[in-house]
Amino acid sequence: MLCSKEKTKGKHLWIRTIGSSVVGHFLDTSIFLLIAFFGIVEFNELLLMILIQYLIKLGIEALCATPFAYLIVSKIKKKINE
């Protein structure tokens, strides 16, 4: 793995959560929009749609999912250390 928990010594969860989403969101967004809209909208518009949706997904990941992951990990670590 490019940035595994072992390589980061258990730190930098945000790099791991967002980093894993960079490729996944790009592939998901690109494949879906290409299948759904290829030949229906102009290619430049399609590329713009891919870019905008990709950035929105990464923004949601950074602003919502990553803080939620920190919260869950914190709760699990507290439970383990009780």
XYZ file of N, CA and C in Angstrom:
246
model
N 0.828 -1.196 0.000
C 0.000 0.000 0.000
C 0.864 1.248 0.000
N 0.342 2.274 -0.611
C 1.099 3.506 -0.724
C 1.278 4.192 0.623
N 0.217 4.292 1.399
C 0.302 4.984 2.687
C -0.458 4.179 3.738
N 0.128 3.111 4.180
C -0.536 2.218 5.111
C -0.373 2.688 6.552
N -1.150 2.068 7.421
C -1.078 2.397 8.840
C 0.312 2.114 9.386
N 0.939 1.068 8.892
C 2.280 0.732 9.350
C 3.286 1.804 8.928
N 3.157 2.285 7.690
C 4.098 3.299 7.200
C 3.950 4.622 7.946
N 2.722 4.937 8.361
C 2.503 6.195 9.087
C 2.577 5.993 10.594
N 2.949 4.790 11.012
C 3.073 4.450 12.432
C 1.791 4.757 13.218
N 0.654 4.469 12.580
C -0.634 4.658 13.236
C -1.091 6.104 13.304
N -0.357 6.992 12.703
C -0.714 8.414 12.734
C -1.227 8.855 11.358
N -1.658 10.080 11.289
C -2.108 10.688 10.032
C -3.275 9.928 9.392
N -4.288 9.666 10.196
C -5.478 8.985 9.681
C -6.067 9.739 8.497
N -6.031 11.069 8.542
C -6.618 11.867 7.463
C -5.954 11.590 6.125
N -4.653 11.351 6.124
C -3.962 11.041 4.866
C -4.455 9.716 4.327
N -4.638 8.764 5.221
C -5.078 7.441 4.784
C -6.522 7.460 4.299
N -7.410 8.178 4.998
C -8.814 8.187 4.581
C -9.001 8.955 3.277
N -8.425 10.123 3.189
C -8.591 10.919 1.970
C -7.783 10.303 0.827
N -6.587 9.834 1.130
C -5.752 9.220 0.102
C -6.404 8.016 -0.551
N -7.073 7.205 0.241
C -7.739 6.043 -0.341
C -8.937 6.452 -1.176
N -9.503 7.599 -0.879
C -10.670 8.068 -1.624
C -10.298 8.750 -2.929
N -9.089 9.255 -3.036
C -8.683 9.987 -4.239
C -8.874 9.126 -5.484
N -8.348 7.930 -5.469
C -8.450 7.042 -6.636
C -9.866 6.490 -6.770
N -10.433 6.043 -5.668
C -11.764 5.439 -5.716
C -12.826 6.393 -6.212
N -12.840 7.606 -5.701
C -13.833 8.583 -6.144
C -13.634 8.953 -7.610
N -12.371 9.057 -8.032
C -12.123 9.401 -9.429
C -12.650 8.308 -10.355
N -12.342 7.058 -10.046
C -12.811 5.957 -10.889
C -14.332 5.863 -10.874
N -14.924 5.930 -9.692
C -16.379 5.837 -9.564
C -17.065 6.939 -10.363
N -16.625 8.168 -10.168
C -17.234 9.306 -10.839
C -17.049 9.218 -12.350
N -15.838 8.940 -12.783
C -15.546 8.890 -14.216
C -16.333 7.798 -14.918
N -16.305 6.606 -14.376
C -16.994 5.484 -15.013
C -18.501 5.735 -15.062
N -19.082 6.162 -13.958
C -20.529 6.392 -13.924
C -20.941 7.466 -14.932
N -20.260 8.606 -14.896
C -20.669 9.706 -15.772
C -20.394 9.398 -17.240
N -19.326 8.685 -17.538
C -19.072 8.287 -18.922
C -20.165 7.360 -19.443
N -20.567 6.404 -18.634
C -21.635 5.483 -19.048
C -22.970 6.230 -19.179
N -23.251 7.100 -18.226
C -24.546 7.775 -18.197
C -24.693 8.868 -19.252
N -23.614 9.592 -19.553
C -23.770 10.793 -20.374
C -22.943 10.842 -21.654
N -22.140 9.813 -21.928
C -21.326 9.843 -23.145
C -22.239 9.870 -24.369
N -22.018 10.843 -25.245
C -22.841 10.979 -26.440
C -24.092 11.811 -26.218
N -24.399 12.110 -24.974
C -25.589 12.909 -24.662
C -25.212 14.364 -24.457
N -24.086 14.587 -23.776
C -23.595 15.955 -23.570
C -22.250 16.089 -24.280
N -21.872 17.317 -24.549
C -20.574 17.576 -25.165
C -19.456 17.024 -24.278
N -18.368 16.581 -24.909
C -17.279 15.965 -24.159
C -16.675 16.925 -23.141
N -16.525 18.201 -23.502
C -15.988 19.186 -22.556
C -16.897 19.330 -21.336
N -18.208 19.303 -21.564
C -19.157 19.375 -20.448
C -19.049 18.134 -19.575
N -18.864 17.002 -20.218
C -18.721 15.744 -19.479
C -17.477 15.782 -18.596
N -16.374 16.288 -19.124
C -15.154 16.409 -18.313
C -15.368 17.363 -17.147
N -16.089 18.448 -17.383
C -16.385 19.394 -16.317
C -17.276 18.752 -15.253
N -18.251 17.956 -15.687
C -19.120 17.249 -14.735
C -18.300 16.294 -13.864
N -17.377 15.579 -14.498
C -16.516 14.649 -13.761
C -15.694 15.413 -12.731
N -15.063 16.505 -13.155
C -14.228 17.289 -12.254
C -15.026 17.841 -11.074
N -16.177 18.429 -11.344
C -16.980 19.022 -10.275
C -17.460 17.968 -9.286
N -17.997 16.861 -9.795
C -18.479 15.820 -8.882
C -17.335 15.198 -8.092
N -16.197 15.029 -8.723
C -15.020 14.479 -8.042
C -14.598 15.385 -6.895
N -14.518 16.683 -7.158
C -14.123 17.631 -6.117
C -15.151 17.705 -4.992
N -16.416 17.610 -5.328
C -17.464 17.601 -4.299
C -17.315 16.367 -3.411
N -17.104 15.212 -4.028
C -16.936 13.979 -3.247
C -15.720 14.069 -2.320
N -14.615 14.589 -2.822
C -13.429 14.727 -1.974
C -13.665 15.742 -0.862
N -14.411 16.805 -1.162
C -14.746 17.796 -0.141
C -15.580 17.200 0.964
N -16.570 16.398 0.592
C -17.405 15.731 1.590
C -16.557 14.774 2.421
N -15.667 14.072 1.762
C -14.762 13.154 2.470
C -13.931 13.913 3.498
N -13.361 15.035 3.080
C -12.482 15.800 3.966
C -13.245 16.469 5.105
N -14.423 16.999 4.812
C -15.162 17.776 5.811
C -16.088 16.949 6.706
N -16.543 15.804 6.206
C -17.512 15.016 6.981
C -16.996 13.631 7.374
N -16.571 12.861 6.385
C -16.206 11.470 6.647
C -14.933 11.333 7.479
N -13.938 12.160 7.208
C -12.684 12.051 7.955
C -12.858 12.426 9.424
N -13.534 13.548 9.748
C -13.781 13.821 11.172
C -14.599 12.713 11.843
N -15.545 12.145 11.119
C -16.337 11.043 11.658
C -15.438 9.828 11.925
N -14.504 9.565 11.037
C -13.568 8.453 11.240
C -12.728 8.679 12.491
N -12.263 9.923 12.703
C -11.509 10.236 13.914
C -12.360 9.998 15.161
N -13.620 10.387 15.119
C -14.521 10.186 16.250
C -14.694 8.702 16.565
N -14.932 7.912 15.551
C -15.128 6.472 15.741
C -13.849 5.822 16.276
N -12.711 6.155 15.694
C -11.432 5.579 16.150
C -11.181 5.964 17.604
N -11.477 7.193 17.960
C -11.295 7.646 19.335
C -12.157 6.845 20.301
N -13.412 6.639 19.928
C -14.314 5.866 20.782
C -13.857 4.417 20.922
N -13.399 3.838 19.840
C -12.924 2.446 19.882
C -11.682 2.349 20.766
N -10.764 3.303 20.634
C -9.545 3.266 21.453
C -9.882 3.426 22.931
N -10.863 4.282 23.249
C -11.292 4.445 24.650
C -11.841 3.140 25.189
N -12.675 2.474 24.385
C -13.273 1.202 24.811
C -12.191 0.161 25.063
N -11.217 0.102 24.169
C -10.155 -0.891 24.301
C -9.323 -0.627 25.566
N -9.091 0.646 25.888
C -8.241 0.995 27.022
C -8.985 1.025 28.357
N -10.265 0.718 28.351
C -11.027 0.707 29.628
C -10.673 -0.498 30.465
